[in-house]
Short mmCIF file of C-alpha atoms in Angstrom, two decimals:
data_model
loop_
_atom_site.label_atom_id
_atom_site.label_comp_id
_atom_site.label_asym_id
_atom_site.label_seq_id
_atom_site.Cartn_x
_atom_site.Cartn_y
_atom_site.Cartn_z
CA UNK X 2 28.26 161.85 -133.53
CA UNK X 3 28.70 163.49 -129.98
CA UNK X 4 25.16 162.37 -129.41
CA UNK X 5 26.16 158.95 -130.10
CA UNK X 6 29.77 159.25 -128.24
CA UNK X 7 27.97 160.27 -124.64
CA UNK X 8 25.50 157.65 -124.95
CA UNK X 9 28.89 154.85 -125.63
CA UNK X 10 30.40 156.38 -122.80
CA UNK X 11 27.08 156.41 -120.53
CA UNK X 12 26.69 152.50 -121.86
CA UNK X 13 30.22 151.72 -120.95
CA UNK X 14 30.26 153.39 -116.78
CA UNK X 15 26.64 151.67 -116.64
CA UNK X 16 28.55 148.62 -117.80
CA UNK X 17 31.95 148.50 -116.02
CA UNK X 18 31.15 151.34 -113.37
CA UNK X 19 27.29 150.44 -112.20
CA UNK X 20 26.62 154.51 -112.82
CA UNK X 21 24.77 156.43 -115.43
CA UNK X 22 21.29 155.07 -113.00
CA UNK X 23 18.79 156.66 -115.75
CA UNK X 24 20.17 154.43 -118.37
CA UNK X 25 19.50 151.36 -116.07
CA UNK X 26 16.32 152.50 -115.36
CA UNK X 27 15.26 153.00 -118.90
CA UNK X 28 17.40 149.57 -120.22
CA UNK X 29 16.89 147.55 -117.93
CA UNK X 30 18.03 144.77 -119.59
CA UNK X 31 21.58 146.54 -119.15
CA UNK X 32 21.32 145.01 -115.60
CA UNK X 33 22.00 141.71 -117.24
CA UNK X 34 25.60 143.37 -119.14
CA UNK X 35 26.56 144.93 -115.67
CA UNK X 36 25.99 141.63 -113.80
CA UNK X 37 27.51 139.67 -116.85
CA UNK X 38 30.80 142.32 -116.16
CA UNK X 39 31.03 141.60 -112.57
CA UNK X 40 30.61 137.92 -113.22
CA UNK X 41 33.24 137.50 -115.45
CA UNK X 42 35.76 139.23 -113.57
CA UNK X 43 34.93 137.14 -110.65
CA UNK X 44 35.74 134.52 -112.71
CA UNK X 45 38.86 135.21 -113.75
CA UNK X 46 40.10 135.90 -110.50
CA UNK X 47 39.28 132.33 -109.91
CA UNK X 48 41.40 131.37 -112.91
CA UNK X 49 44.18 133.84 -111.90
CA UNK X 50 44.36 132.28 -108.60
CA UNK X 51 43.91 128.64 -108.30
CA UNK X 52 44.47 128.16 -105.10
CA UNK X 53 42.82 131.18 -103.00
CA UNK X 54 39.33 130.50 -104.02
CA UNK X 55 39.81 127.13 -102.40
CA UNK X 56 41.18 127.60 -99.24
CA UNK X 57 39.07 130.93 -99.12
CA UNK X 58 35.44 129.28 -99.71
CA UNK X 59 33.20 130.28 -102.65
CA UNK X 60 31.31 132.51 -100.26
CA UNK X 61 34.06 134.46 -98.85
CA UNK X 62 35.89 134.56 -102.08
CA UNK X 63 33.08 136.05 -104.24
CA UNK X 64 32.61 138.67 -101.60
CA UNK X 65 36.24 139.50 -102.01
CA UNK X 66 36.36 139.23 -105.61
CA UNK X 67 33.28 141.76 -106.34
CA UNK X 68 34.51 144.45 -103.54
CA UNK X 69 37.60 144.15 -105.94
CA UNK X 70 35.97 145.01 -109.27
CA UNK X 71 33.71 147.48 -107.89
CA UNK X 72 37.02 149.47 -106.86
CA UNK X 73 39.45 148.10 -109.52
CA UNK X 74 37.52 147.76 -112.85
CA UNK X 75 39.69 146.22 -115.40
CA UNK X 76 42.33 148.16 -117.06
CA UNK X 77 43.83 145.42 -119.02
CA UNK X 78 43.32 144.14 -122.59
CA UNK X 79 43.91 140.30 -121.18
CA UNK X 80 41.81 139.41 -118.09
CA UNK X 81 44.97 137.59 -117.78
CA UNK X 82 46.34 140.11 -115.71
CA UNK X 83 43.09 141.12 -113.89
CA UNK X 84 44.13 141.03 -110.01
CA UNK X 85 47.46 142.55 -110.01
CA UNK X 86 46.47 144.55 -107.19
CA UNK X 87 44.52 141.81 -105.11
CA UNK X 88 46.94 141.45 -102.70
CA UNK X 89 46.98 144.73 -101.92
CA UNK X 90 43.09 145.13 -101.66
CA UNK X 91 43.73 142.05 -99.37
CA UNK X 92 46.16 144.31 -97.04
CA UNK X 93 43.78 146.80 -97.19
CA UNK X 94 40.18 145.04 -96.60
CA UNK X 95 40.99 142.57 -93.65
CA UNK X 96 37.59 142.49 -92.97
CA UNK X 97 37.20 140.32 -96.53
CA UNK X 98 40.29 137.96 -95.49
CA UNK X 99 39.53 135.32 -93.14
CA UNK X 100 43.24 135.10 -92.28
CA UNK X 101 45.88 137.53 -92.99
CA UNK X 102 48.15 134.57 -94.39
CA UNK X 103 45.80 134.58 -97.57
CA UNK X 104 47.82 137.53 -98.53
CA UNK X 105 51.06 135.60 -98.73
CA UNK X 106 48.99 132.74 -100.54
CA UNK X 107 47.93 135.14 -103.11
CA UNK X 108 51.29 137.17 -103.44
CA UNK X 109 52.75 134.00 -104.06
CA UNK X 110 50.08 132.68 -106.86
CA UNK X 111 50.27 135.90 -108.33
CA UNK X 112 54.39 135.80 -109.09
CA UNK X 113 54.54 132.22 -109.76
CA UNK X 114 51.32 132.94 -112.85
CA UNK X 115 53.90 135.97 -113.89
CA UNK X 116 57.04 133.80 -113.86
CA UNK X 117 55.20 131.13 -116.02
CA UNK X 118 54.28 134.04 -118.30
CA UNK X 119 57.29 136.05 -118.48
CA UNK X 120 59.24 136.94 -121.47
CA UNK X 121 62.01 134.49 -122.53
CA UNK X 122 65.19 134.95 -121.87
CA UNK X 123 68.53 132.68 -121.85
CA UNK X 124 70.84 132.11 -118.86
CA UNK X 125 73.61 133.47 -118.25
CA UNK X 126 76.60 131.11 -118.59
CA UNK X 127 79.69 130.67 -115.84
CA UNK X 128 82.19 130.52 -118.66
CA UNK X 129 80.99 133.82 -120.31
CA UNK X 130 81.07 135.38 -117.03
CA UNK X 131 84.62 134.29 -116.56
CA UNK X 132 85.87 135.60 -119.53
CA UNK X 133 85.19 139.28 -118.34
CA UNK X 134 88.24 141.09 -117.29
CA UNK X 135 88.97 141.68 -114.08
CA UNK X 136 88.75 145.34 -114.34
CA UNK X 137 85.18 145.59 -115.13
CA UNK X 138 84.05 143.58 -112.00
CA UNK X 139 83.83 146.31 -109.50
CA UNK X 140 80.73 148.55 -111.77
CA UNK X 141 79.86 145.02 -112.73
CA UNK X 142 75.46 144.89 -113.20
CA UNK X 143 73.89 141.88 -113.46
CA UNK X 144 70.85 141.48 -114.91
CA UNK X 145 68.06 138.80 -113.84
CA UNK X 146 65.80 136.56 -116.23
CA UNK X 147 62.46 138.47 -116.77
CA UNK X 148 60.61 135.40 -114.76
CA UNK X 149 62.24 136.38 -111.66
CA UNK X 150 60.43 136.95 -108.37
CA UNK X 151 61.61 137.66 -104.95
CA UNK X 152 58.81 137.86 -102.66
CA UNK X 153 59.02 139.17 -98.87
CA UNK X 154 56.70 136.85 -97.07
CA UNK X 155 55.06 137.46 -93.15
CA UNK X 156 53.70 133.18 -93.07
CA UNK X 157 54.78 130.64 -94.61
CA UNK X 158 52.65 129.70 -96.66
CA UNK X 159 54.35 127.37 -99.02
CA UNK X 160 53.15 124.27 -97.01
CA UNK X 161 49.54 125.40 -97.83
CA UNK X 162 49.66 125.63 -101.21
CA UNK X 163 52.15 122.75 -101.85
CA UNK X 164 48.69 120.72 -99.69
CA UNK X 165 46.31 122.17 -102.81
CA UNK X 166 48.00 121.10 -105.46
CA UNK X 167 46.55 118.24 -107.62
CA UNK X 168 42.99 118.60 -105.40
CA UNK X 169 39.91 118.33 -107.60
CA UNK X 170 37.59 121.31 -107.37
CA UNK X 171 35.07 120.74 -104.28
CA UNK X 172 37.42 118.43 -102.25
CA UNK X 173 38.01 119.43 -99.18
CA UNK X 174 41.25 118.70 -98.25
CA UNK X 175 42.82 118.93 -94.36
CA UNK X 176 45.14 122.06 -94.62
CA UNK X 177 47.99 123.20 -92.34
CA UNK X 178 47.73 125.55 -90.02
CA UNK X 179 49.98 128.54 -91.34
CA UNK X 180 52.40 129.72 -88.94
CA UNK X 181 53.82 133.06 -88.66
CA UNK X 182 57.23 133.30 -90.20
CA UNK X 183 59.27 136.14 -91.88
CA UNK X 184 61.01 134.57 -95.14
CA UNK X 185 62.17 135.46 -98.70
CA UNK X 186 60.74 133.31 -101.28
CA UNK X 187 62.44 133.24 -104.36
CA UNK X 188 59.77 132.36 -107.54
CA UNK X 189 61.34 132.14 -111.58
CA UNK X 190 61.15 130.04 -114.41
CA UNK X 191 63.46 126.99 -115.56
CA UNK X 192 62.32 125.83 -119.06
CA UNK X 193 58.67 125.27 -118.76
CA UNK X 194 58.83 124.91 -115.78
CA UNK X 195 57.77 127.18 -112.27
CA UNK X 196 60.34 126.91 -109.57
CA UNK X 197 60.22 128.29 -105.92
CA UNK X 198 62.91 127.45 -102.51
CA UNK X 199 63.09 130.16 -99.73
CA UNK X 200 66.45 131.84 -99.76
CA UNK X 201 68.02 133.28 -96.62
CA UNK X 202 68.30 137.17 -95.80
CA UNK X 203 71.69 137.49 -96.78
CA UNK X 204 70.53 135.94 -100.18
CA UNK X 205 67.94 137.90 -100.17
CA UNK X 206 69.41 141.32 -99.86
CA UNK X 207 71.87 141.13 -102.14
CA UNK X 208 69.42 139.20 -105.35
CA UNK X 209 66.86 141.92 -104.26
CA UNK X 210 70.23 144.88 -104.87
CA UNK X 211 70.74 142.79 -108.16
CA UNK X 212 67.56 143.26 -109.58
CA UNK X 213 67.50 147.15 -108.12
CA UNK X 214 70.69 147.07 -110.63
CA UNK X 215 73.07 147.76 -108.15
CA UNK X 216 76.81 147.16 -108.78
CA UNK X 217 79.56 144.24 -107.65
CA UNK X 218 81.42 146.71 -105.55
CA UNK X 219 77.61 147.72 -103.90
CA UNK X 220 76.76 143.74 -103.32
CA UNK X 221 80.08 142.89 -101.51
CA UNK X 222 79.42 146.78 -99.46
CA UNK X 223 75.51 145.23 -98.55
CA UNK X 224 77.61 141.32 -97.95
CA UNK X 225 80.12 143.50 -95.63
CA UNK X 226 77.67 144.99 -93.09
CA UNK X 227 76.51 141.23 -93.01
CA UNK X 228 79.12 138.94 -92.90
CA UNK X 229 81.96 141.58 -92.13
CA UNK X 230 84.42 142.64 -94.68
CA UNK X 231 86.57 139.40 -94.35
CA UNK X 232 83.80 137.21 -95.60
CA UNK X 233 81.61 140.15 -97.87
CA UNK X 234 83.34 138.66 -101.55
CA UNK X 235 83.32 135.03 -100.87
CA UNK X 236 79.76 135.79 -100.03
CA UNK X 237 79.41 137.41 -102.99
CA UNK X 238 80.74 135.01 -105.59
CA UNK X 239 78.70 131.97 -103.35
CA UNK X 240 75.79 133.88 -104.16
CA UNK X 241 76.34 134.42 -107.86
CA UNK X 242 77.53 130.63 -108.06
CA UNK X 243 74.26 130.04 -106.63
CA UNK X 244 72.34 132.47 -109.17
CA UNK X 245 74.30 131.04 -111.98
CA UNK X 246 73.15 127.16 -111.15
CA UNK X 247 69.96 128.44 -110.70
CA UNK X 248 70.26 130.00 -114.01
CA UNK X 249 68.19 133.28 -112.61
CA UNK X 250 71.00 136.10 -114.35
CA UNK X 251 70.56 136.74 -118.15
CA UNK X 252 73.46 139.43 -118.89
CA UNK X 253 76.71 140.93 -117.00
CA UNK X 254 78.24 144.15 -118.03
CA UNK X 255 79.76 147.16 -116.68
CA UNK X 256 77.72 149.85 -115.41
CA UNK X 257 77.99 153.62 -115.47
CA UNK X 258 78.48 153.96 -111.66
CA UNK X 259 80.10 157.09 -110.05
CA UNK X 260 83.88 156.37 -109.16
CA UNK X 261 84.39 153.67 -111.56
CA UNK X 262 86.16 154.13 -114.93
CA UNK X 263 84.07 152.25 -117.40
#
């Protein structure tokens, strides 16, 4: 049985890894697995995102694509949610990106394929958020629908792949230019539905101290040092009115936070 076990193990790094070279040598119809392996990971990095392959090229996206499963073989069940971490091989291998506002591009693909397959969850309602007592707003926590995204973007890259949608595969379509631009982009889920709008940085900071789980009292503190403390709860409310319309919260309740009595 340990016999057996070392030679599964030797079969599986020749496989996923490339190593275990004797085995190749002596099998060498295990090339054909290993290049199967690689293959089909390419592939579903071209299912996982739609529109990077296109505006990349098939050439410079395959070279990406297999530098990324030589380094990040697949740890998930689902080759769903193979390429988690392209983004950040992106960031890392330049050399592989022809322009550093694919990163964006595939940030972006990546959270709007996780908002469409996020957990259900149902919206928060204005009336049952009303009904809380007044007390209980200052350690109030808000919690946001598992769909939500809130992306911190360098280009703006929503023009590009708003130009790529509804283009058959081997079109070539005229694309935009991306320009440099620092922006929050806001990605959930409405229904069935994928929804996206830039927010501004006031928005921004205080959805990105909601889903940190950071209190009422700490969201009009972050609106203060923004707006000033005149303005820092009408901001507040504007943005949960906002939220709420949006339907992006799922749950309100008081938190355990030091200095309020909950």
């Amino acid at each position: 049985m340990n016999a057996l076990h070392e030679q599964q193990q030797a079969l599986q790094r020749a496989i996923v890894e490339g190593g275990a070279a004797d085995l190749l040598v002596r099998a060498p119809l295990l090339r054909i697995y290993r290049h199967a392996y690689v293959e089909r990971l390419v592939g579903a990095l071209r299912d996982n995102f739609g529109c990077l392959p296109q505006v990349m090229g098939d050439e410079a996206f395959a070279a990406l694509a297999r530098a990324y499963v030589a380094t990040h073989p697949s740890r998930w069940r689902s080759i769903r949610w193979f390429g988690d971490g392209l983004a950040a091989f992106m960031t890392a291998r330049a050399d592989l990106v022809p322009h550093p506002a694919l990163v964006d591009l595939a940030r972006m693909e990546w959270a709007l394929r996780g908002a469409f397959d996020a957990a259900d969850a149902s919206a928060l309602s204005p009336q049952v958020l009303a009904s809380l007592p007044a007390d209980d707003w200052p350690a109030l926590v808000f919690t946001v629908l598992p769909s939500v995204h809130l992306l911190a973007l360098h280009w703006a890259v929503e023009p590009l792949w708003r130009a790529m949608q509804g283009v058959a595969e081997g079109e070539e379509p005229e694309l935009p230019e991306p320009q440099a631009h620092a922006h929050a982009l806001l990605v959930w889920r409405a229904g069935l539905d994928n929804r996206w709008r830039s927010i501004d940085a006031t928005n921004a900071a205080l959805l990105r101290a909601v889903i940190e789980g950071r209190c009422f009292a700490e969201l009009c503190t972050i609106a203060a040092e923004r707006v000033g403390n005149d303005s820092a709860a009408a901001t507040v409310v504007v943005a949960l009115q906002g939220w709420l319309a949006d339907g992006l919260l799922s749950d309100a309740r008081p938190g355990l936070h030091p200095g309020y009595d909950v």
